[in-house]
mmCIF file of C-alpha atoms in Angstrom:
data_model
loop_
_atom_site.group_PDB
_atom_site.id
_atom_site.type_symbol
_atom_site.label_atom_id
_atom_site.label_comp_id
_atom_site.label_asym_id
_atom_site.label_seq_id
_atom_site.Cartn_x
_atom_site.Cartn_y
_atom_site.Cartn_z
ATOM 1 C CA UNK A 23 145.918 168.010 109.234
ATOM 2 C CA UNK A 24 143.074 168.987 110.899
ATOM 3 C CA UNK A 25 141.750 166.715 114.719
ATOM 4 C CA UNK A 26 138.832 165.864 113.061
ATOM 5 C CA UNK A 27 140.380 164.371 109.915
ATOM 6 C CA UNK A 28 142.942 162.500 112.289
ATOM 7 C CA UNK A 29 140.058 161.032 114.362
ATOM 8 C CA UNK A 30 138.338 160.329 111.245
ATOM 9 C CA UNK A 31 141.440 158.205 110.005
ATOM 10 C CA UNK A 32 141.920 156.691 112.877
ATOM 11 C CA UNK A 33 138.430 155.555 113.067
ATOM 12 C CA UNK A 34 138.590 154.077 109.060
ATOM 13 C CA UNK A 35 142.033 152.028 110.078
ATOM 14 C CA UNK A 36 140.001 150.320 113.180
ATOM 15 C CA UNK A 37 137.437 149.427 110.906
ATOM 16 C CA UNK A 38 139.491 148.219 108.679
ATOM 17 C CA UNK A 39 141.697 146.418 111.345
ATOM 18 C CA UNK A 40 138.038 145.000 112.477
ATOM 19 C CA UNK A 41 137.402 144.249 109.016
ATOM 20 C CA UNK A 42 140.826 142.206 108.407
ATOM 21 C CA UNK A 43 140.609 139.807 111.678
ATOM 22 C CA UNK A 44 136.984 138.977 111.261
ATOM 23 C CA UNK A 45 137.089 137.847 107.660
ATOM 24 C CA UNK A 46 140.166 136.089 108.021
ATOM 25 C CA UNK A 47 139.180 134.827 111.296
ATOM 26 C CA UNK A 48 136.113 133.712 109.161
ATOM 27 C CA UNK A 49 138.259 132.504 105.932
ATOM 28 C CA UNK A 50 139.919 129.613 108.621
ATOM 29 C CA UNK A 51 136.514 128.293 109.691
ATOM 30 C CA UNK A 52 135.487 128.139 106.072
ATOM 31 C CA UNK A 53 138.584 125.926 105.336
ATOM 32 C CA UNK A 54 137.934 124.096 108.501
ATOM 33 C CA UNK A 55 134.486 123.276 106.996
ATOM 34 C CA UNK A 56 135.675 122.284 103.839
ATOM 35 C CA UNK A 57 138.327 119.981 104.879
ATOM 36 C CA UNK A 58 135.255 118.248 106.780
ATOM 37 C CA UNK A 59 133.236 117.990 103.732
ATOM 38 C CA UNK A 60 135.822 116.429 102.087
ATOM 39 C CA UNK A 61 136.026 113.671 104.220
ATOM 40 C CA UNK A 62 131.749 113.306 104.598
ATOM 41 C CA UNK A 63 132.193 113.631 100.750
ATOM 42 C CA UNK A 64 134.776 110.325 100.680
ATOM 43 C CA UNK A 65 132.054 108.671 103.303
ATOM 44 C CA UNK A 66 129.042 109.241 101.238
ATOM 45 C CA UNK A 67 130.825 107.959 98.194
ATOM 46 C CA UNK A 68 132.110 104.737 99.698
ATOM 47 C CA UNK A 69 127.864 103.891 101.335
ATOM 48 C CA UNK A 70 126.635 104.691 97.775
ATOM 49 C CA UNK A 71 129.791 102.426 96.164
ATOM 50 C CA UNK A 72 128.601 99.543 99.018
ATOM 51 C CA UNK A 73 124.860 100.256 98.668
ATOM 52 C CA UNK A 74 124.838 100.421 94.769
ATOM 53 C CA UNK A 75 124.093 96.490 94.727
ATOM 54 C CA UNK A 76 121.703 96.114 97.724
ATOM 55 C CA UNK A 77 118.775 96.795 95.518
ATOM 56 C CA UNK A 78 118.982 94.416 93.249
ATOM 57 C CA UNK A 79 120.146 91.337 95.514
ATOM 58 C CA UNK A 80 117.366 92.170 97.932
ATOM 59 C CA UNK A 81 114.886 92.191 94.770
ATOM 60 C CA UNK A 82 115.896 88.486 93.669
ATOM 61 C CA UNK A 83 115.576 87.387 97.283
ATOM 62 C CA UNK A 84 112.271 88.780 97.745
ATOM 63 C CA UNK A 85 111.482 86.832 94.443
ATOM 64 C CA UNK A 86 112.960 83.909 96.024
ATOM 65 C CA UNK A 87 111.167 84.093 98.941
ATOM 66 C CA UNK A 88 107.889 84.943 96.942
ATOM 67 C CA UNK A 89 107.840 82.469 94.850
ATOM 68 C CA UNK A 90 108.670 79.559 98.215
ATOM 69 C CA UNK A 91 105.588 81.148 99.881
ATOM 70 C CA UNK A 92 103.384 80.853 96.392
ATOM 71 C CA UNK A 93 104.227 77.210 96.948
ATOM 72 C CA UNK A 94 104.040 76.258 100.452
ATOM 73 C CA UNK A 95 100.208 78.357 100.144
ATOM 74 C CA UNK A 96 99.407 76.535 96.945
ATOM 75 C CA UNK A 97 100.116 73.259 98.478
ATOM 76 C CA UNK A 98 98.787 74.063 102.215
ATOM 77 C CA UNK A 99 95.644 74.869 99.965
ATOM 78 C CA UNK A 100 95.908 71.883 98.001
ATOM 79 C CA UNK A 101 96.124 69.345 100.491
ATOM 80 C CA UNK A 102 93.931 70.514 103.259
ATOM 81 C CA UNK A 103 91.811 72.951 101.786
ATOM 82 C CA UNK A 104 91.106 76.533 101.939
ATOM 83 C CA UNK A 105 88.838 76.395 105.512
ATOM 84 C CA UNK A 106 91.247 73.317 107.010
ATOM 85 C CA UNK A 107 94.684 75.206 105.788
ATOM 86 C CA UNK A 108 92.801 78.543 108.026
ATOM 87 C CA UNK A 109 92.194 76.391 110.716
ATOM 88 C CA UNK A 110 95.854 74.814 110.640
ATOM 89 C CA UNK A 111 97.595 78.192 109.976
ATOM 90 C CA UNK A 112 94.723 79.717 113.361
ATOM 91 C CA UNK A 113 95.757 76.580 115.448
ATOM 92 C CA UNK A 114 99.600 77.281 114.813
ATOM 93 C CA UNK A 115 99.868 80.884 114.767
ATOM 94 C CA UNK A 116 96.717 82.312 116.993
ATOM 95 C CA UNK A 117 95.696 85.265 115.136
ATOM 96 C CA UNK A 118 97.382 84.557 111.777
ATOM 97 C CA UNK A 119 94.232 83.363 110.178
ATOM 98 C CA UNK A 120 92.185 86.786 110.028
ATOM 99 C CA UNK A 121 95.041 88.209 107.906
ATOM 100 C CA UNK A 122 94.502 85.738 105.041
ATOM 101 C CA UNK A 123 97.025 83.849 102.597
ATOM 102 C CA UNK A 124 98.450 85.894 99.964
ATOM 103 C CA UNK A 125 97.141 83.783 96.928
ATOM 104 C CA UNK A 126 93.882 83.250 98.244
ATOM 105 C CA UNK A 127 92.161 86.846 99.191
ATOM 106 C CA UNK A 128 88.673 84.606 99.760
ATOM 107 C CA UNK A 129 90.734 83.178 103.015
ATOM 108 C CA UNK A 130 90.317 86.177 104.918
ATOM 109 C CA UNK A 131 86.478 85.333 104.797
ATOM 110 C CA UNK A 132 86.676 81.977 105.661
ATOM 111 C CA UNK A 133 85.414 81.223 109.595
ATOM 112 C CA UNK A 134 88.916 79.277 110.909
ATOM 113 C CA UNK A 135 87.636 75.684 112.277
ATOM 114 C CA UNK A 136 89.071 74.643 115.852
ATOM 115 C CA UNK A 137 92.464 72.504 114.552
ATOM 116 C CA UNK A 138 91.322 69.843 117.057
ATOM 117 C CA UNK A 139 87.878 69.056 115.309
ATOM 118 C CA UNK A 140 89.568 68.803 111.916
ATOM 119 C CA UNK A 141 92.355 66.581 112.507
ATOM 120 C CA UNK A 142 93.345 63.775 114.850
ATOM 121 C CA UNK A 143 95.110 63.967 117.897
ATOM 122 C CA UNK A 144 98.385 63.197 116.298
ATOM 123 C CA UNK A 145 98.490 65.356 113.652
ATOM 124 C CA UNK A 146 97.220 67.881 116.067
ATOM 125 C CA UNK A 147 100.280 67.088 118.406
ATOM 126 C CA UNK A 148 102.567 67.106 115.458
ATOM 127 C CA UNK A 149 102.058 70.420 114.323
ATOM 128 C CA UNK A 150 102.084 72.134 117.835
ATOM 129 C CA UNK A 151 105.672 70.367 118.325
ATOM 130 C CA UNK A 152 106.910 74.263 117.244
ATOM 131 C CA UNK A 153 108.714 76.096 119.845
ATOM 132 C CA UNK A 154 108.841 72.126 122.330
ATOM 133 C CA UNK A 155 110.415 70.849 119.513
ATOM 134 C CA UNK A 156 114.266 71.318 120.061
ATOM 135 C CA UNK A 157 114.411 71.412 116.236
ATOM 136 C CA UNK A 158 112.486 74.419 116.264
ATOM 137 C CA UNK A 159 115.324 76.765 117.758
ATOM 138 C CA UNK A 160 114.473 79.108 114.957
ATOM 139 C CA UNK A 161 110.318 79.421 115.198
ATOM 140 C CA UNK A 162 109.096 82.254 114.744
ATOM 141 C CA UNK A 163 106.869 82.098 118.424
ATOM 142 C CA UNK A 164 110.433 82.609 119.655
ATOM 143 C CA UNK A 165 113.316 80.100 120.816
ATOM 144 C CA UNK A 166 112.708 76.598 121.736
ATOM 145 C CA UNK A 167 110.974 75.504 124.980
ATOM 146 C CA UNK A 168 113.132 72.192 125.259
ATOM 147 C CA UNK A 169 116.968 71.994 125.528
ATOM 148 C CA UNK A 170 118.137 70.741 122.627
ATOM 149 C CA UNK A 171 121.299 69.538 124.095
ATOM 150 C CA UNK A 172 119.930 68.686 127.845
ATOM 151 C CA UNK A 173 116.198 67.975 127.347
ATOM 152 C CA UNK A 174 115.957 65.774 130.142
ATOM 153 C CA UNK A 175 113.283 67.436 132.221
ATOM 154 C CA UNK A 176 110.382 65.089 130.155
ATOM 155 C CA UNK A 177 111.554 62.255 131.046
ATOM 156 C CA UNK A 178 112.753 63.253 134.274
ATOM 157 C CA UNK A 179 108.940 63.486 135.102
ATOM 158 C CA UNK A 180 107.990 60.203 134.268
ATOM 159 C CA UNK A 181 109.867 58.744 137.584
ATOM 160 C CA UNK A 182 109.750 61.424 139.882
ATOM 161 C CA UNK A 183 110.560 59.828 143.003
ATOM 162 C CA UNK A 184 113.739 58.573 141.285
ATOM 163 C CA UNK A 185 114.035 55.688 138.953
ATOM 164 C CA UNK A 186 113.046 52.500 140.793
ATOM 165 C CA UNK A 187 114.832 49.217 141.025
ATOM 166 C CA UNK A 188 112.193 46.730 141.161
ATOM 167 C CA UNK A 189 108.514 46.544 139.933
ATOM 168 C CA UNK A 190 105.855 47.457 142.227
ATOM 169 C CA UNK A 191 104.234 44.253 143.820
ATOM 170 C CA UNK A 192 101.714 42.898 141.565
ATOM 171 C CA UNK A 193 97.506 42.145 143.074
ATOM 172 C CA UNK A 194 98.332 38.376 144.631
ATOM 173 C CA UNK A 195 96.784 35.268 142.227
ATOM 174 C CA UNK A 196 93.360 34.111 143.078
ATOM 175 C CA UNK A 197 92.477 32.003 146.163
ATOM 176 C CA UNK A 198 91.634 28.129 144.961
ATOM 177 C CA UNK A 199 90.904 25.318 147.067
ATOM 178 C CA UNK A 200 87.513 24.581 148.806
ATOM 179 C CA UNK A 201 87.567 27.808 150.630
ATOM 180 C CA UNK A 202 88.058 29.807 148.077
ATOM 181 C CA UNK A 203 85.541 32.829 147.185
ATOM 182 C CA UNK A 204 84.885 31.792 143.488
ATOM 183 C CA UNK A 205 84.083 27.576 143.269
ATOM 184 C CA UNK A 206 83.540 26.077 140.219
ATOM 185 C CA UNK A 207 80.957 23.413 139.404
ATOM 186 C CA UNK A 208 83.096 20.220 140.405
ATOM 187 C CA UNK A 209 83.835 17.636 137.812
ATOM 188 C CA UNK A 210 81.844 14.197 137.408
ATOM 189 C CA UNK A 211 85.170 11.679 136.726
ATOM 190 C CA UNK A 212 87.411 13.297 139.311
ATOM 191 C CA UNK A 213 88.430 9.837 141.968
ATOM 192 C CA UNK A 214 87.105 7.743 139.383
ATOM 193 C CA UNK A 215 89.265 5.442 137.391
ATOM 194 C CA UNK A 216 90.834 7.163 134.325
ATOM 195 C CA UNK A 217 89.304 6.952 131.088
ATOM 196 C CA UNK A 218 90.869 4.437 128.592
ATOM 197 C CA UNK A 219 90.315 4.375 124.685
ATOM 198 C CA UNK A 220 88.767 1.950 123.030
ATOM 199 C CA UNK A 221 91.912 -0.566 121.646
ATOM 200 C CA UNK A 222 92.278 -0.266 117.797
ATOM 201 C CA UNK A 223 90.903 -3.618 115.787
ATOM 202 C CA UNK B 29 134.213 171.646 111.091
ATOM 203 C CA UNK B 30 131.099 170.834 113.253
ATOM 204 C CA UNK B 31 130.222 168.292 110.033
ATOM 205 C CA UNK B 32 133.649 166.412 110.370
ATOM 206 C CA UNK B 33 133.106 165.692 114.590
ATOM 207 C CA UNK B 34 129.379 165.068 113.717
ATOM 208 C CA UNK B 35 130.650 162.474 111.018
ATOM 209 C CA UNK B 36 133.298 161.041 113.100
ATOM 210 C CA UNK B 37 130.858 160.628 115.798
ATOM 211 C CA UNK B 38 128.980 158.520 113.648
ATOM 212 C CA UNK B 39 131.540 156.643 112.731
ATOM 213 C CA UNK B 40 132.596 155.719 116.010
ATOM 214 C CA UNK B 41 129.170 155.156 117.499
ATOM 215 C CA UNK B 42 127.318 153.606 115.199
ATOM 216 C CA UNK B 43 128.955 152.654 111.646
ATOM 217 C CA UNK B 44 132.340 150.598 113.873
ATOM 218 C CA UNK B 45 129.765 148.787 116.511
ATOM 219 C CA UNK B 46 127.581 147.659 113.746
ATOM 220 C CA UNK B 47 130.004 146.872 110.906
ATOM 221 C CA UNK B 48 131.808 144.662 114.583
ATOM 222 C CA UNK B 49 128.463 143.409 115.508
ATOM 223 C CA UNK B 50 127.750 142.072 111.796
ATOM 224 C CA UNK B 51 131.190 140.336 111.440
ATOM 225 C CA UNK B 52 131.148 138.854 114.951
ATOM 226 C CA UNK B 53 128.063 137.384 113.932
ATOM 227 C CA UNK B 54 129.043 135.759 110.515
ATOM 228 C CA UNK B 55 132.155 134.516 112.586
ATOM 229 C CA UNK B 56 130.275 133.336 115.259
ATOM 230 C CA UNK B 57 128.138 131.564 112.457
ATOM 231 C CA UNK B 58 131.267 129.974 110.504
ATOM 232 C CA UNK B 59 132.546 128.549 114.094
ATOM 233 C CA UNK B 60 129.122 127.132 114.914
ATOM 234 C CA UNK B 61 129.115 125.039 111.313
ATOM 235 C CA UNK B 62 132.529 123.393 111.945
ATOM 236 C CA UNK B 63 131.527 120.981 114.692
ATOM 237 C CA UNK B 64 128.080 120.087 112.935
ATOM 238 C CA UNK B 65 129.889 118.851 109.824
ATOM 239 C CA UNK B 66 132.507 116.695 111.911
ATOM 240 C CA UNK B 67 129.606 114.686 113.624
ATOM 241 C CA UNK B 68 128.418 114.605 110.214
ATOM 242 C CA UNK B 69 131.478 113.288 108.698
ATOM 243 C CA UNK B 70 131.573 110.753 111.941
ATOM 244 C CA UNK B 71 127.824 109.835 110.971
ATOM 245 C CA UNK B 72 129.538 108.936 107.315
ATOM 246 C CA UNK B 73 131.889 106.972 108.364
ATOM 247 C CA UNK B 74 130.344 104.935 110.833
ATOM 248 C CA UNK B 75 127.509 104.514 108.441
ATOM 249 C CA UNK B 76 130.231 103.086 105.232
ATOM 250 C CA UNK B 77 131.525 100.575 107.908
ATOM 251 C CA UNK B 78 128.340 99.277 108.956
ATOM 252 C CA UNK B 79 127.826 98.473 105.439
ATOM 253 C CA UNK B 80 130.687 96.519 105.226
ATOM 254 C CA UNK B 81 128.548 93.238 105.830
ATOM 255 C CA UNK B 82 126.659 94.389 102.226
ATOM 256 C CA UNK B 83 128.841 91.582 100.308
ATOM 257 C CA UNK B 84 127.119 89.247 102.596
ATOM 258 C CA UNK B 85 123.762 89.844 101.154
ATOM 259 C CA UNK B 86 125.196 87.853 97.971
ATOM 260 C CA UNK B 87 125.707 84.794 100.968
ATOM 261 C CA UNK B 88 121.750 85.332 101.841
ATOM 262 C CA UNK B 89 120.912 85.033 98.514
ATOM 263 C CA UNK B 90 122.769 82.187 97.307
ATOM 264 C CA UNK B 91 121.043 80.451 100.200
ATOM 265 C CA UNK B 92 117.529 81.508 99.976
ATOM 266 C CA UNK B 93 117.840 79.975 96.248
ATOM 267 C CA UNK B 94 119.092 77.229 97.792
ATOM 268 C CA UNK B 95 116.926 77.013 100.705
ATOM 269 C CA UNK B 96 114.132 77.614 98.369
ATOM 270 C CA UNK B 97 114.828 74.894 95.997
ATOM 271 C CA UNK B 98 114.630 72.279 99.090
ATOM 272 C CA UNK B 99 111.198 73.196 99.564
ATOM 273 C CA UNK B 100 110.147 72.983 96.467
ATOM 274 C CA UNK B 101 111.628 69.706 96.321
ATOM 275 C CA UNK B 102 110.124 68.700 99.610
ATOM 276 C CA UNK B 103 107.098 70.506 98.451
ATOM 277 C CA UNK B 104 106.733 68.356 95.360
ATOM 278 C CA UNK B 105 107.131 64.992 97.110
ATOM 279 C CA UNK B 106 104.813 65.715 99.320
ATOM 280 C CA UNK B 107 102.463 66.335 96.565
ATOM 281 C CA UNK B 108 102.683 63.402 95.332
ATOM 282 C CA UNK B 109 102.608 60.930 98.798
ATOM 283 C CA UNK B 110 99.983 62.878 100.329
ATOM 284 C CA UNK B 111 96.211 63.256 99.046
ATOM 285 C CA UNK B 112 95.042 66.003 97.677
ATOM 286 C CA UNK B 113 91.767 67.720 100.021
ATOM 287 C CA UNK B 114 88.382 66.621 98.732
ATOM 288 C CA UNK B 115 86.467 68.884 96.328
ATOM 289 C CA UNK B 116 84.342 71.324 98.117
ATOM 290 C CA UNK B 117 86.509 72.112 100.733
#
């Protein structure tokens, strides 16, 4: 055999060698990769198994909840009315008024009145209890200004120097007597002999 | 014989490097796939467990009907102890 045809062999073999240990090589990373897509295979299957419900529990609660805000708007609307309920929902939520109630698309035009001038001061002090109110630990404006447990701080205020033991010293009773500042118009029978009645016949 | 050295220098400078070069590169490609699918399959997982609170949607539900029933009871006795707004307004 001639030196070229032995180089030439030699040459095909490498190749071939090269050939071999790269595809193999390349065969293990491909089984590597499908044992992991097995297992993101098992994952996917299990979320679609635990998601397969979601839709239609999250439907009925939206209905739920749909049909609880149809009411509490329909009622708002029905015992207020439309510009009052605006002015109620503006004096609550600051803001909430220009986006309108759901039902009532004419709301969004309606000018909110100042919740002070519509209602008295104790309806206007009930309904901004909200976030002071220690019941109102889940309002929406965020948690609850008071303790519930150890709201003391309110009434804490009203004695500030400490609770006191006795009443403060009432204004002294007015000066009588002949020196007094105020004299009254003196009476006609007083040192005279008292007054008898008449005897019954 | 000039045509056999003249082919084997061919195949030793340019057919081996490139057939080395192109298989190096589909290995390199292969190795570079591996770690993307095991964050993937990490993703999966971790994504199935946090929907392991799912069954507690059917919880939320059973109380919104609930909670939601309340106020319409609430909602319908105030209806009738309060006055309705005057006409007009």
């Amino acid at each position: 055999m001639s030196a070229p045809a032995v180089a030439m062999l030699i040459a095909v073999v490498a190749i071939v060698l090269a050939l071999v240990y790269y595809l193999v090589s390349v065969i293990l990373e491909l089984r590597k990769i499908s044992a992991g897509l097995d297992k993101v295979i098992g994952s996917v299957v299990e979320i679609i198994e635990k998601s397969a419900p979601v839709n239609d529990v999250v439907n009925n609660i939206n209905g739920q909840l749909d049909a609880g805000v149809d009411l509490l708007e329909g009622l708002l609307v029905k015992k207020a009315g439309l510009t009052d309920s605006m002015g109620l929902i503006e004096g609550l939520y600051p803001g909430a008024a220009a986006a309108g109630l759901r039902n009532f698309p004419e709301s969004k035009d309606v000018d909110p009145p100042r919740i002070g001038e519509v209602y008295t001061k104790g309806t206007l002090t009930l309904a901004r209890l909200g976030r002071e109110a220690p019941i109102a630990t889940a309002s929406p404006n965020g948690p609850a200004i008071r303790n519930p447990a150890y709201a003391t701080t309110a009434s804490r205020k009203l004695y500030p120097g400490g609770r006191p033991l006795e009443p403060e010293p009432l204004p002294r009773s007015p000066v009588i007597g002949t020196d007094s500042p105020v004299q009254y118009e003196q009476r006609d029978d007083i040192g005279k002999p008292r007054k008898r009645m008449p005897a019954q016949g | 014989m000039t045509l056999w050295w003249i082919g084997d220098g061919l195949l030793f400078i340019i057919v081996a490097p490139i057939a080395v070069y192109l298989l190096d590169g589909v290995l390199r490609a292969a190795k570079s796939i591996v770690p993307s699918v095991d964050s993937i399959a990490r993703t999966a997982a971790a994504g199935s467990k946090d929907l392991d609170a799912v069954p507690l949607l059917l919880t939320t539900q059973s109380q919104v009907e609930q909670t939601v029933a309340g106020v319409a009871a609430y909602g319908a006795s105030l209806d009738v102890i309060v006055d309705d707004a005057e006409a007009g307004q």
